[in-house]
Coordinates of C-alpha atoms in Angstrom, one line a residue:
Chain A
M697 CA -2.9 39.5 21.1
R698 CA -1.8 36.9 18.8
R699 CA -5.4 35.7 19.1
A700 CA -6.9 39.0 18.2
G701 CA -4.3 39.3 15.2
W702 CA -5.7 35.9 13.9
Y703 CA -9.5 36.9 14.2
A704 CA -8.7 40.2 12.4
G705 CA -6.7 38.5 9.5
T706 CA -9.4 35.9 9.3
A707 CA -12.3 38.6 9.3
A708 CA -10.6 40.3 6.5
V709 CA -9.9 37.3 4.4
L710 CA -13.7 36.5 4.8
V711 CA -14.8 39.9 3.5
V712 CA -12.7 40.0 0.8
A713 CA -13.5 36.4 -0.6
L714 CA -17.2 36.8 0.6
L715 CA -18.4 40.5 0.0
P716 CA -18.5 40.0 -3.7
V717 CA -20.6 37.1 -3.4
L718 CA -22.9 38.7 -1.3
W719 CA -23.2 41.6 -3.4
I720 CA -24.3 39.3 -6.2
V721 CA -26.7 37.7 -4.0
S722 CA -28.1 41.1 -2.9
L723 CA -28.3 42.1 -6.4
S724 CA -30.0 39.1 -7.5
L725 CA -32.9 39.7 -5.0
K726 CA -33.5 43.5 -6.0
S727 CA -36.2 44.9 -8.3
P728 CA -35.2 47.0 -11.3
A729 CA -36.3 50.1 -9.3
T730 CA -33.7 49.5 -6.5
I731 CA -30.9 47.7 -8.4
T732 CA -28.6 50.9 -8.5
D733 CA -29.1 51.9 -4.7
K734 CA -25.8 50.5 -3.8
R735 CA -27.0 49.2 -0.8
L736 CA -26.0 45.8 0.4
W737 CA -29.2 44.9 2.3
P738 CA -32.1 44.9 -0.3
V739 CA -34.9 47.5 0.6
D740 CA -37.7 45.4 -1.2
P741 CA -36.3 41.8 -1.6
T742 CA -37.8 40.1 -4.5
L743 CA -37.4 36.6 -6.3
E744 CA -38.5 38.2 -9.5
N745 CA -35.1 37.8 -11.1
Y746 CA -35.1 34.2 -10.1
R747 CA -38.7 33.6 -11.6
S748 CA -37.6 35.4 -14.9
I749 CA -34.6 32.9 -15.4
A750 CA -36.2 30.1 -14.3
G751 CA -38.9 30.7 -17.2
S752 CA -36.1 31.7 -19.6
A753 CA -35.5 28.8 -22.1
L754 CA -31.9 30.4 -22.6
F755 CA -31.1 29.8 -18.9
T756 CA -32.4 26.4 -18.3
R757 CA -31.0 25.4 -21.5
A758 CA -27.5 26.7 -20.7
L759 CA -28.0 25.0 -17.3
L760 CA -28.5 21.8 -19.0
N761 CA -25.5 22.1 -21.3
S762 CA -23.3 22.9 -18.3
V763 CA -24.3 20.0 -16.4
G764 CA -24.2 17.6 -19.4
I765 CA -21.0 18.6 -20.5
G766 CA -19.4 19.0 -17.1
L767 CA -20.2 15.4 -16.2
I768 CA -19.4 13.8 -19.4
T769 CA -15.9 15.6 -19.1
T770 CA -15.6 14.4 -15.5
V771 CA -16.6 10.9 -16.1
L772 CA -14.2 10.5 -19.1
A773 CA -11.3 12.3 -17.3
V774 CA -11.4 10.1 -14.4
A775 CA -12.1 6.9 -16.2
L776 CA -9.0 7.6 -18.1
A777 CA -6.8 9.4 -15.7
T778 CA -7.3 6.5 -12.9
P779 CA -5.7 3.7 -14.9
A780 CA -3.1 6.2 -16.2
A781 CA -2.0 7.1 -12.4
Y782 CA -2.1 3.5 -11.5
A783 CA 0.5 2.7 -14.3
L784 CA 2.4 5.9 -13.6
T785 CA 2.6 4.8 -10.0
R786 CA 3.0 0.8 -10.0
L787 CA 4.3 -0.1 -13.3
R788 CA 7.6 0.3 -14.9
F789 CA 7.7 1.1 -18.6
R790 CA 9.8 3.0 -21.1
G791 CA 9.3 6.7 -21.1
K792 CA 7.5 6.7 -17.8
A793 CA 9.5 9.7 -16.5
L794 CA 8.2 11.7 -19.8
V795 CA 4.6 11.4 -19.3
L796 CA 3.8 13.6 -16.6
P797 CA 6.0 16.3 -17.5
L798 CA 4.4 16.0 -21.1
T799 CA 0.9 16.2 -19.6
L800 CA 2.0 19.3 -17.6
A801 CA 3.1 21.1 -20.7
V802 CA -0.3 20.3 -22.2
A803 CA -2.0 21.9 -19.1
V804 CA 0.0 25.1 -19.0
F805 CA -0.8 25.7 -22.8
P806 CA -2.8 29.1 -22.6
P807 CA -6.5 28.4 -23.8
M808 CA -6.5 31.8 -25.8
A809 CA -3.7 30.4 -28.0
L810 CA -5.9 27.6 -28.8
V811 CA -9.3 28.9 -29.5
G812 CA -8.5 30.5 -32.7
S813 CA -7.6 27.3 -34.5
L814 CA -9.9 25.2 -32.8
F815 CA -12.8 27.4 -34.0
D816 CA -11.7 27.0 -37.6
L817 CA -10.8 23.1 -37.0
W818 CA -14.0 22.4 -35.3
R819 CA -16.2 24.3 -38.1
A820 CA -14.4 22.0 -40.8
L821 CA -15.1 18.8 -38.7
G822 CA -18.5 19.7 -37.6
L823 CA -17.7 19.8 -34.1
Y824 CA -18.5 23.5 -33.6
D825 CA -21.4 24.3 -31.4
T826 CA -21.7 20.6 -30.3
W827 CA -21.2 19.0 -26.9
P828 CA -18.0 17.0 -28.1
G829 CA -16.9 20.5 -29.2
L830 CA -16.6 21.5 -25.8
V831 CA -15.8 18.2 -24.1
I832 CA -12.9 17.5 -26.2
P833 CA -10.9 20.7 -25.4
Y834 CA -11.9 20.2 -21.8
L835 CA -10.4 16.9 -21.6
S836 CA -7.1 18.1 -22.8
F837 CA -6.9 20.1 -19.5
A838 CA -8.9 17.9 -17.2
L839 CA -6.9 15.0 -18.0
P840 CA -3.5 16.3 -17.1
L841 CA -5.2 17.7 -13.8
A842 CA -6.6 14.6 -13.1
M843 CA -3.6 12.5 -13.7
W844 CA -1.4 14.8 -11.4
T845 CA -4.0 14.7 -8.7
L846 CA -4.4 11.1 -8.9
T847 CA -0.6 10.1 -9.3
A848 CA 0.1 12.2 -6.3
F849 CA -2.5 10.5 -4.4
F850 CA -1.7 6.8 -5.4
R851 CA 1.9 7.6 -4.5
G852 CA 0.9 7.9 -1.1
L853 CA -1.4 5.0 -0.9
P854 CA 0.0 1.9 1.3
W855 CA 0.0 -0.5 -1.4
E856 CA 1.4 -3.3 0.9
M857 CA -2.2 -3.5 1.8
E858 CA -2.9 -5.5 -1.3
E859 CA -0.5 -8.1 -0.1
A860 CA -1.7 -8.0 3.5
A861 CA -5.2 -8.5 2.1
Q862 CA -3.8 -11.8 0.2
A863 CA -2.1 -12.8 3.3
D864 CA -5.5 -12.7 5.0
G865 CA -7.1 -14.9 2.5
A866 CA -8.4 -12.4 -0.1
T867 CA -8.4 -13.4 -3.7
P868 CA -6.6 -10.5 -6.0
W869 CA -10.1 -9.2 -7.1
Q870 CA -11.4 -9.2 -3.3
G871 CA -8.3 -7.4 -2.1
F872 CA -8.7 -4.9 -5.0
R873 CA -12.2 -4.3 -4.1
R874 CA -12.2 -4.3 -0.3
V875 CA -8.9 -2.5 0.4
L876 CA -7.5 -0.9 -2.7
V877 CA -10.7 0.8 -3.8
P878 CA -11.8 2.1 -0.4
L879 CA -8.2 3.6 0.0
A880 CA -8.2 5.3 -3.5
R881 CA -11.7 6.7 -3.4
P882 CA -11.2 9.8 -1.7
G883 CA -8.2 10.7 -4.3
V884 CA -10.8 9.7 -7.0
L885 CA -13.5 12.0 -5.6
T886 CA -11.0 14.8 -5.3
A887 CA -10.0 14.5 -9.2
A888 CA -13.6 14.2 -10.2
I889 CA -14.6 17.5 -8.1
L890 CA -11.7 19.5 -9.4
V891 CA -12.3 18.3 -13.2
F892 CA -16.2 19.1 -12.9
F893 CA -15.4 22.6 -11.5
F894 CA -12.9 23.1 -14.2
A895 CA -15.4 22.4 -17.0
W896 CA -18.0 24.4 -15.0
N897 CA -16.3 27.5 -14.5
D898 CA -14.7 27.6 -17.9
V899 CA -15.5 30.9 -20.1
V900 CA -12.9 31.1 -22.9
F901 CA -13.5 27.7 -24.8
A902 CA -17.5 28.3 -24.0
I903 CA -17.7 31.8 -25.7
S904 CA -15.4 30.9 -28.5
L905 CA -16.7 27.3 -29.7
T906 CA -20.5 28.0 -29.2
S907 CA -23.0 29.8 -31.2
S908 CA -26.5 28.7 -29.9
D909 CA -28.2 27.5 -27.0
R910 CA -27.3 23.7 -28.5
S911 CA -24.3 23.9 -26.5
R912 CA -23.9 27.4 -24.7
T913 CA -22.9 26.7 -21.2
V914 CA -24.1 29.1 -18.4
P915 CA -20.9 31.3 -18.0
A916 CA -21.3 31.8 -21.9
A917 CA -25.2 32.5 -21.8
L918 CA -24.9 35.2 -19.1
A919 CA -23.9 37.4 -21.8
F920 CA -26.9 36.7 -23.9
F921 CA -29.7 37.9 -21.2
P922 CA -32.0 40.4 -22.7
G923 CA -32.6 43.6 -20.6
D924 CA -36.2 44.2 -19.0
E925 CA -36.3 47.0 -21.9
Q926 CA -34.1 47.8 -24.7
F927 CA -30.5 49.3 -23.7
A928 CA -31.2 48.4 -20.2
Q929 CA -28.6 46.1 -18.4
P930 CA -30.0 42.7 -17.3
V931 CA -28.3 43.0 -14.1
G932 CA -30.6 41.2 -11.9
S933 CA -31.1 38.2 -14.1
I934 CA -27.2 37.7 -14.4
A935 CA -26.9 38.2 -10.9
A936 CA -29.7 35.6 -10.2
A937 CA -28.0 33.1 -12.7
A938 CA -24.5 33.6 -11.2
V939 CA -26.0 32.8 -7.8
V940 CA -27.8 29.7 -9.2
V941 CA -24.5 28.3 -10.8
T942 CA -22.4 29.3 -7.7
V943 CA -24.6 27.6 -5.2
P944 CA -24.1 24.2 -6.3
V945 CA -20.6 24.5 -6.5
L946 CA -20.4 25.8 -2.8
V947 CA -22.7 23.1 -1.7
A948 CA -21.0 20.3 -3.4
T949 CA -17.5 21.7 -1.9
L950 CA -18.9 21.7 1.5
V951 CA -20.5 18.3 1.4
F952 CA -17.6 16.5 -0.4
Q953 CA -14.9 18.6 1.7
R954 CA -16.2 16.8 5.0
R955 CA -16.3 13.5 3.2
L956 CA -12.9 13.9 1.7
V957 CA -11.6 15.2 5.1
A958 CA -12.9 12.3 6.6
G959 CA -12.0 9.9 3.9
L960 CA -8.2 10.9 4.2
T961 CA -7.9 11.1 7.9
A962 CA -9.8 8.0 8.6
G963 CA -6.8 6.5 8.2
V964 CA -3.9 6.9 6.2
V965 CA -1.2 5.6 8.5
R966 CA 2.3 5.9 7.5
P967 CA 4.6 3.7 9.9
Chain B
M916 CA -2.1 -27.8 10.4
S917 CA 0.1 -29.0 8.2
R918 CA 3.6 -30.1 7.4
I919 CA 5.7 -27.7 5.2
E920 CA 8.5 -29.0 3.1
L921 CA 10.8 -26.7 0.9
D922 CA 12.9 -28.6 -1.7
E923 CA 15.7 -26.3 -3.3
L924 CA 13.5 -23.4 -3.1
S925 CA 14.8 -20.0 -4.4
A926 CA 12.8 -16.8 -4.1
C927 CA 12.7 -13.1 -5.2
A928 CA 12.3 -10.1 -3.3
P929 CA 9.3 -7.7 -4.0
D930 CA 11.3 -5.3 -6.1
G931 CA 13.7 -7.6 -7.7
T932 CA 13.8 -10.3 -10.4
A933 CA 17.1 -12.0 -9.1
P934 CA 16.7 -14.3 -6.4
V935 CA 17.6 -13.5 -2.8
L936 CA 16.7 -16.7 -1.4
H937 CA 18.9 -19.7 -2.8
E938 CA 18.0 -23.4 -2.8
I939 CA 16.5 -23.6 0.8
S940 CA 15.7 -27.0 1.8
L941 CA 13.9 -27.7 5.0
A942 CA 10.8 -29.2 6.5
V943 CA 8.8 -27.7 9.3
E944 CA 6.8 -30.8 10.8
D945 CA 3.1 -30.6 11.6
G946 CA 2.7 -28.5 15.1
E947 CA 6.3 -27.6 15.0
L948 CA 7.5 -24.2 15.8
L949 CA 10.6 -23.2 13.6
T950 CA 12.4 -19.9 14.4
V951 CA 14.4 -18.3 11.6
V952 CA 17.3 -16.1 12.5
G953 CA 19.7 -14.2 10.7
P954 CA 20.9 -10.6 10.1
S955 CA 19.1 -8.3 8.2
G956 CA 19.2 -8.6 4.4
S957 CA 19.7 -12.6 4.9
G958 CA 16.3 -13.5 3.3
K959 CA 14.0 -14.2 6.4
T960 CA 11.2 -12.0 5.0
T961 CA 11.5 -13.4 1.6
L962 CA 11.1 -17.0 3.0
L963 CA 8.0 -16.2 4.5
R964 CA 6.8 -14.3 1.6
A965 CA 7.3 -17.6 -0.5
L966 CA 5.7 -19.6 1.8
I967 CA 2.5 -17.4 1.9
G968 CA 2.8 -17.1 -2.0
L969 CA 3.7 -13.6 -2.4
A970 CA 7.3 -14.1 -3.4
D971 CA 8.2 -14.9 -7.0
I972 CA 9.7 -18.6 -6.9
P973 CA 12.0 -19.1 -10.0
A974 CA 13.2 -22.6 -8.8
G975 CA 12.3 -25.1 -6.4
T976 CA 9.2 -26.8 -4.9
L977 CA 7.1 -26.0 -1.7
W978 CA 5.2 -29.0 -0.4
L979 CA 2.0 -28.6 2.0
D980 CA 1.0 -31.8 3.4
G981 CA 2.6 -33.7 0.5
E982 CA 1.0 -31.6 -2.2
D983 CA 2.9 -29.3 -4.5
A984 CA 1.6 -25.9 -3.5
T985 CA 4.5 -24.0 -5.3
D986 CA 1.6 -22.3 -7.5
W987 CA -1.1 -22.1 -5.2
A988 CA -2.6 -18.3 -4.4
P989 CA -2.3 -17.2 -1.0
A990 CA -5.9 -17.7 -0.2
E991 CA -5.5 -21.4 -1.2
R992 CA -2.6 -21.8 1.4
D993 CA -4.7 -20.9 4.3
M994 CA -1.7 -19.5 6.2
A995 CA -1.9 -16.5 8.5
M996 CA 0.8 -14.0 8.5
V997 CA 1.8 -11.1 10.6
F998 CA 4.1 -8.8 8.5
Q999 CA 7.2 -6.9 9.9
D1000 CA 5.4 -3.5 9.8
H1001 CA 2.3 -4.6 11.9
A1002 CA 0.4 -2.3 9.3
P1003 CA -3.4 -2.3 9.8
Y1004 CA -5.9 -1.6 7.4
P1005 CA -6.1 2.4 7.5
H1006 CA -9.6 2.6 6.3
L1007 CA -10.9 0.2 8.8
R1008 CA -11.7 0.6 12.3
V1009 CA -9.8 -1.9 14.7
R1010 CA -13.1 -4.2 14.8
D1011 CA -13.3 -4.4 11.0
N1012 CA -9.5 -5.0 10.8
L1013 CA -9.9 -8.1 13.1
A1014 CA -13.1 -9.1 11.2
L1015 CA -11.8 -8.6 7.6
P1016 CA -9.8 -12.1 7.5
L1017 CA -12.9 -13.7 9.2
R1018 CA -15.2 -12.4 6.4
L1019 CA -13.1 -13.2 3.6
A1020 CA -13.0 -16.9 4.8
G1021 CA -17.0 -16.5 4.6
L1022 CA -17.9 -16.9 8.3
P1023 CA -21.1 -16.2 9.6
A1024 CA -21.6 -12.7 10.9
A1025 CA -22.3 -14.1 14.5
E1026 CA -19.1 -16.3 14.4
V1027 CA -17.1 -13.3 13.3
A1028 CA -18.5 -10.9 16.0
E1029 CA -17.8 -13.7 18.5
R1030 CA -14.2 -14.5 17.6
V1031 CA -13.4 -10.7 17.3
R1032 CA -14.9 -10.1 20.6
E1033 CA -12.9 -12.9 21.9
V1034 CA -9.4 -12.1 20.5
A1035 CA -9.8 -8.5 21.3
D1036 CA -10.4 -9.5 25.1
R1037 CA -7.1 -11.9 25.0
L1038 CA -4.8 -9.2 23.4
Q1039 CA -6.5 -6.3 25.6
L1040 CA -7.8 -4.4 22.5
T1041 CA -11.6 -4.3 23.5
V1042 CA -11.5 -0.6 24.5
H1043 CA -10.0 0.0 21.2
L1044 CA -12.4 -1.9 19.1
D1045 CA -14.1 1.4 17.6
R1046 CA -10.9 3.4 17.1
W1047 CA -9.2 4.1 13.7
P1048 CA -5.7 2.5 13.5
N1049 CA -3.9 6.0 13.3
Q1050 CA -5.3 6.5 16.9
L1051 CA -3.4 3.5 18.0
S1052 CA 0.2 3.3 19.9
G1053 CA 3.1 1.4 18.3
G1054 CA 2.3 -1.5 20.8
Q1055 CA -1.3 -1.6 20.2
R1056 CA -0.8 -1.5 16.4
Q1057 CA 1.6 -4.8 17.2
R1058 CA -1.3 -6.3 19.2
L1059 CA -3.7 -5.6 16.2
A1060 CA -1.6 -7.2 13.6
L1061 CA -1.3 -10.2 16.0
G1062 CA -5.1 -10.2 16.6
R1063 CA -5.8 -10.3 12.7
V1064 CA -4.1 -13.3 12.6
L1065 CA -5.0 -15.2 15.8
A1066 CA -8.8 -14.5 15.2
R1067 CA -8.5 -16.9 12.3
P1068 CA -10.0 -20.4 12.5
R1069 CA -7.3 -23.0 12.5
P1070 CA -5.0 -21.7 9.6
A1071 CA -2.6 -24.3 8.1
A1072 CA 0.5 -22.3 9.5
Y1073 CA 1.2 -19.2 11.4
L1074 CA 4.0 -17.1 9.6
L1075 CA 5.1 -14.3 12.2
D1076 CA 7.7 -11.8 10.8
E1077 CA 9.4 -10.2 13.9
P1078 CA 5.9 -10.5 15.6
L1079 CA 7.2 -8.8 19.0
S1080 CA 9.4 -5.9 19.8
A1081 CA 10.9 -6.9 23.2
D1082 CA 8.0 -7.9 25.1
P1083 CA 8.7 -11.0 26.8
E1084 CA 5.4 -11.1 28.8
L1085 CA 3.3 -11.0 25.2
R1086 CA 5.7 -13.3 23.9
G1087 CA 4.8 -16.1 26.3
R1088 CA 1.2 -15.6 25.9
L1089 CA 1.7 -15.4 22.0
R1090 CA 3.5 -18.8 22.2
A1091 CA 0.7 -20.2 24.1
M1092 CA -1.9 -19.0 21.6
I1093 CA -0.2 -20.6 18.8
A1094 CA 0.9 -23.9 20.3
G1095 CA 0.0 -26.8 18.5
T1096 CA 0.0 -25.1 15.2
T1097 CA 2.8 -25.2 12.4
T1098 CA 4.5 -22.1 13.0
V1099 CA 7.3 -20.2 11.2
W1100 CA 8.8 -17.3 13.6
V1101 CA 11.4 -14.8 12.3
T1102 CA 13.5 -12.9 14.5
P1103 CA 16.7 -11.1 14.3
D1104 CA 17.5 -12.1 18.0
I1105 CA 19.7 -15.3 18.0
A1106 CA 19.0 -15.5 21.7
E1107 CA 15.0 -15.3 21.4
A1108 CA 15.2 -17.9 18.5
A1109 CA 16.8 -20.7 20.8
V1110 CA 14.5 -19.8 23.6
I1111 CA 11.2 -19.9 21.5
G1112 CA 12.0 -22.5 18.9
D1113 CA 11.5 -26.3 18.6
R1114 CA 14.2 -25.7 16.2
V1115 CA 16.0 -22.9 14.8
A1116 CA 17.0 -22.1 11.0
V1117 CA 20.1 -19.9 10.5
L1118 CA 20.0 -17.9 7.4
R1119 CA 22.7 -15.9 5.8
D1120 CA 23.0 -14.1 2.4
G1121 CA 20.1 -15.8 1.5
R1122 CA 21.3 -19.4 2.1
L1123 CA 20.3 -22.1 5.1
K1124 CA 23.7 -22.0 7.2
Q1125 CA 22.5 -24.4 9.9
L1126 CA 19.1 -26.1 10.9
G1127 CA 18.6 -27.7 14.1
T1128 CA 17.5 -27.7 17.9
P1129 CA 19.0 -25.1 20.0
Q1130 CA 21.0 -27.7 21.5
D1131 CA 22.6 -28.6 18.3
L1132 CA 23.4 -25.0 17.5
A1133 CA 25.1 -24.8 20.7
E1134 CA 27.1 -28.1 20.3
R1135 CA 28.2 -28.0 16.7
P1136 CA 27.8 -24.3 15.4
A1137 CA 28.2 -23.5 12.1
S1138 CA 29.3 -20.0 12.5
L1139 CA 30.8 -17.7 15.4
D1140 CA 27.3 -15.8 15.9
V1141 CA 25.4 -19.2 16.3
A1142 CA 28.0 -20.3 18.7
A1143 CA 27.5 -17.1 20.6
L1144 CA 23.9 -18.4 21.4
A1145 CA 25.4 -19.9 24.4
P1146 CA 28.2 -18.4 26.6
L1147 CA 31.3 -18.5 24.8
T1148 CA 34.9 -17.2 25.2
V1149 CA 36.5 -16.1 22.0
L1150 CA 40.3 -15.7 21.7
P1151 CA 42.6 -14.7 18.8
G1152 CA 44.8 -17.4 17.5
S1153 CA 47.0 -18.8 14.8
I1154 CA 47.8 -22.4 13.6
A1155 CA 51.1 -23.2 12.3
D1156 CA 53.0 -26.7 12.2
G1157 CA 50.5 -28.6 14.4
S1158 CA 50.1 -26.0 17.0
L1159 CA 47.4 -23.8 18.0
R1160 CA 48.7 -20.6 19.7
L1161 CA 46.4 -18.6 21.8
P1162 CA 47.1 -15.7 24.4
I1163 CA 46.5 -18.3 27.2
G1164 CA 48.9 -21.1 26.0
T1165 CA 49.6 -23.4 23.1
L1166 CA 47.6 -26.3 22.1
P1167 CA 48.2 -29.3 20.0
T1168 CA 46.0 -29.5 16.9
D1169 CA 45.8 -31.7 13.7
R1170 CA 44.1 -28.8 11.8
P1171 CA 45.9 -27.1 8.6
D1172 CA 47.9 -23.9 9.0
R1173 CA 46.1 -20.8 9.3
D1174 CA 46.4 -17.3 10.8
P1175 CA 44.7 -15.6 12.0
V1176 CA 41.6 -17.7 13.2
L1177 CA 39.1 -16.8 16.0
V1178 CA 38.9 -19.7 18.8
G1179 CA 35.7 -20.4 20.7
I1180 CA 35.9 -22.3 24.2
R1181 CA 32.8 -23.3 25.7
P1182 CA 32.8 -22.6 29.8
A1183 CA 32.3 -26.2 30.3
D1184 CA 35.4 -27.3 28.3
L1185 CA 37.6 -25.5 30.9
R1186 CA 37.6 -28.1 33.7
P1187 CA 39.6 -28.6 37.0
D1188 CA 40.9 -32.0 35.9
G1189 CA 40.7 -34.5 33.3
D1190 CA 42.5 -35.3 29.7
G1191 CA 44.0 -32.1 28.0
V1192 CA 46.3 -29.4 28.2
R1193 CA 47.0 -27.7 31.4
L1194 CA 46.8 -24.1 31.5
T1195 CA 46.8 -21.6 34.3
L1196 CA 44.6 -18.6 34.7
L1197 CA 43.9 -15.7 37.0
A1198 CA 40.9 -15.5 39.3
G1199 CA 38.9 -12.5 38.8
D1200 CA 37.0 -10.3 41.5
D1201 CA 33.5 -12.0 40.7
G1202 CA 32.4 -15.3 42.6
V1203 CA 31.0 -18.3 41.1
E1204 CA 27.8 -17.9 39.2
P1205 CA 24.5 -20.2 40.0
D1206 CA 25.6 -22.3 36.9
G1207 CA 29.0 -23.0 38.2
T1208 CA 30.6 -20.7 35.8
V1209 CA 33.7 -18.4 36.7
R1210 CA 35.2 -15.5 34.8
L1211 CA 39.0 -15.9 34.7
R1212 CA 41.6 -13.4 33.5
H1213 CA 44.9 -13.6 31.7
P1214 CA 47.5 -10.8 31.3
A1215 CA 47.8 -11.2 27.6
L1216 CA 44.0 -11.0 27.0
A1217 CA 43.4 -7.4 28.0
R1218 CA 45.4 -5.9 25.0
A1219 CA 43.9 -8.3 22.3
A1220 CA 40.5 -7.8 23.5
A1221 CA 41.3 -3.8 23.3
E1222 CA 42.4 -4.4 19.5
N1223 CA 39.7 -6.7 18.5
P1224 CA 36.2 -6.1 19.4
A1225 CA 35.4 -9.9 18.6
V1226 CA 37.7 -11.1 21.6
S1227 CA 36.7 -11.6 24.9
A1228 CA 38.2 -9.6 27.7
E1229 CA 37.4 -12.5 30.2
I1230 CA 37.5 -16.3 30.1
L1231 CA 34.6 -18.1 31.2
A1232 CA 35.3 -21.6 32.9
R1233 CA 33.6 -24.3 35.1
V1234 CA 36.1 -24.4 37.8
D1235 CA 36.1 -23.3 41.7
P1236 CA 39.0 -21.0 42.2
A1237 CA 38.6 -22.0 45.9
G1238 CA 40.3 -18.6 47.0
R1239 CA 43.4 -19.3 45.0
R1240 CA 44.7 -16.5 42.9
A1241 CA 46.3 -18.8 40.0
V1242 CA 43.6 -21.4 38.9
P1243 CA 44.7 -24.3 37.0
V1244 CA 42.5 -25.6 34.3
V1245 CA 42.5 -28.2 31.9
L1246 CA 41.4 -27.9 28.1
D1247 CA 40.7 -30.7 25.6
P1248 CA 42.1 -29.4 22.2
A1249 CA 39.5 -31.3 20.4
R1250 CA 36.8 -29.5 22.0
V1251 CA 37.8 -26.0 20.9
L1252 CA 35.8 -24.4 18.1
L1253 CA 37.6 -22.6 14.9
F1254 CA 36.1 -19.7 13.2
D1255 CA 37.2 -17.5 10.2
P1256 CA 37.8 -14.0 11.5
D1257 CA 36.4 -12.4 8.4
T1258 CA 33.2 -14.3 7.7
G1259 CA 32.4 -15.9 11.3
A1260 CA 32.1 -19.3 9.5
A1261 CA 33.2 -22.6 11.4
L1262 CA 36.3 -24.1 10.2

């Protein structure tokens, strides 16, 4: 009985979570003639929508912007947050207790309250509609996110292993590379994935701080897809673009999740 | 193998800047097994950390084979240490845990594999070689920690921080495996320290209280707990005007007045005859033990023992009651041990 309830609950969650995704996939496979037929299973599946966006400079350029801005944000955030989290975990310094609360305060600031003034500021500075124009505001949210994730992870690391390695004949550098880095890797990977998804999924900054395909990311570009004819909604193309940006996220999550879980359970033993 | 010498060495704990180990001077001879014993917080672990090069050393010198090694990095000292928590590397399988120190030493892969196989065999870890550390039991992790150290080729010294938790069989095997190599073995158990060590160092509050063979410690103990290494009767007493009052009688003494004191009497010093003060004790219910010791009683002792847990309820003596109820014994006043009741230090 309890088992049946558990299965029913799981099924309900799956339907709620996956039905919209399936619907988008279904829409992306329909032709303009059948797109409003309200069926989940496409009558006459076609890849026309995918061909159309693949041939559209609007979409390919937006994809390039999304990947580039997302990767730059991720690399910078992790490169800065890792030493910061190390310092917060391992070193004693004045004002240490204030650092994490302050970064949290930055992270909870509503983006909508920022975009207005950023719009004016970026235009004055020439950052409007550029990659740095998006990377910088992303970093202000991604850095706290990465610092919190990494600090929590580093606090749980068995740092005494550093000394164990030295006792086993390692130089400090060998101890760092052969023991600490492998232990810290899953945490750094987690932070990197979270930051990349944050930048990849953002809409608010993307639609407010861009004006052309120089820097427009996919979520912002969706609104600019042309219909097949005037006044027709480009539903099929938008659905296909949505699938294209969602699939990598899903795949990455599945791939990394496995590695993350493996990395975390491979060993962390707290005596 | 090497000779370790400490000269007025002070050392700090990992989280502090003030020394917790004060001016320790001692030498461990080449191939000697020195046990270090003391209550928790006495600085035993800090001593090992100073020896291997992990502790800050604000003062003093560490000599290794006559060379000043105070500032050497751990890798240069080539000592092998078992940490108290027996923590394995969590990200490495048992096999790689055992192999890491050997790879760090730059041994060729074939020799690494051979040594890992050999040490795993001796410590019964062979079937666990491909497991992750979090799949091991406490005893297996303990043996893994030992294996990581024993696999190393000829370290200058073994430093063992409470390597075994009450496993006499493994203790014997471990002793055999480390025989001939300079070893410093930390234990909280004074009886274990005396059984294992060629010599015993007693630490208390970060200071070296006594250093000597187990026999030295039994003959001339620096404190009550060192004296209790061997069987010992502990009695409450007081000294006034040249006489030491005990529940079982009064002895002449040349010690200064003091009240109270704790008095330790070794079984061998209560004899059937010879020079000394004659006392009368009561036979107990038990017979003579194999080493010739008997347990005797005294009416005044039961109450004293109930009031003070440090006081013995029975008196150990080397006499044969021979069926008598009242047993005459002789005690040489010069042989009794006097201790401060608060600190346990010998007076």
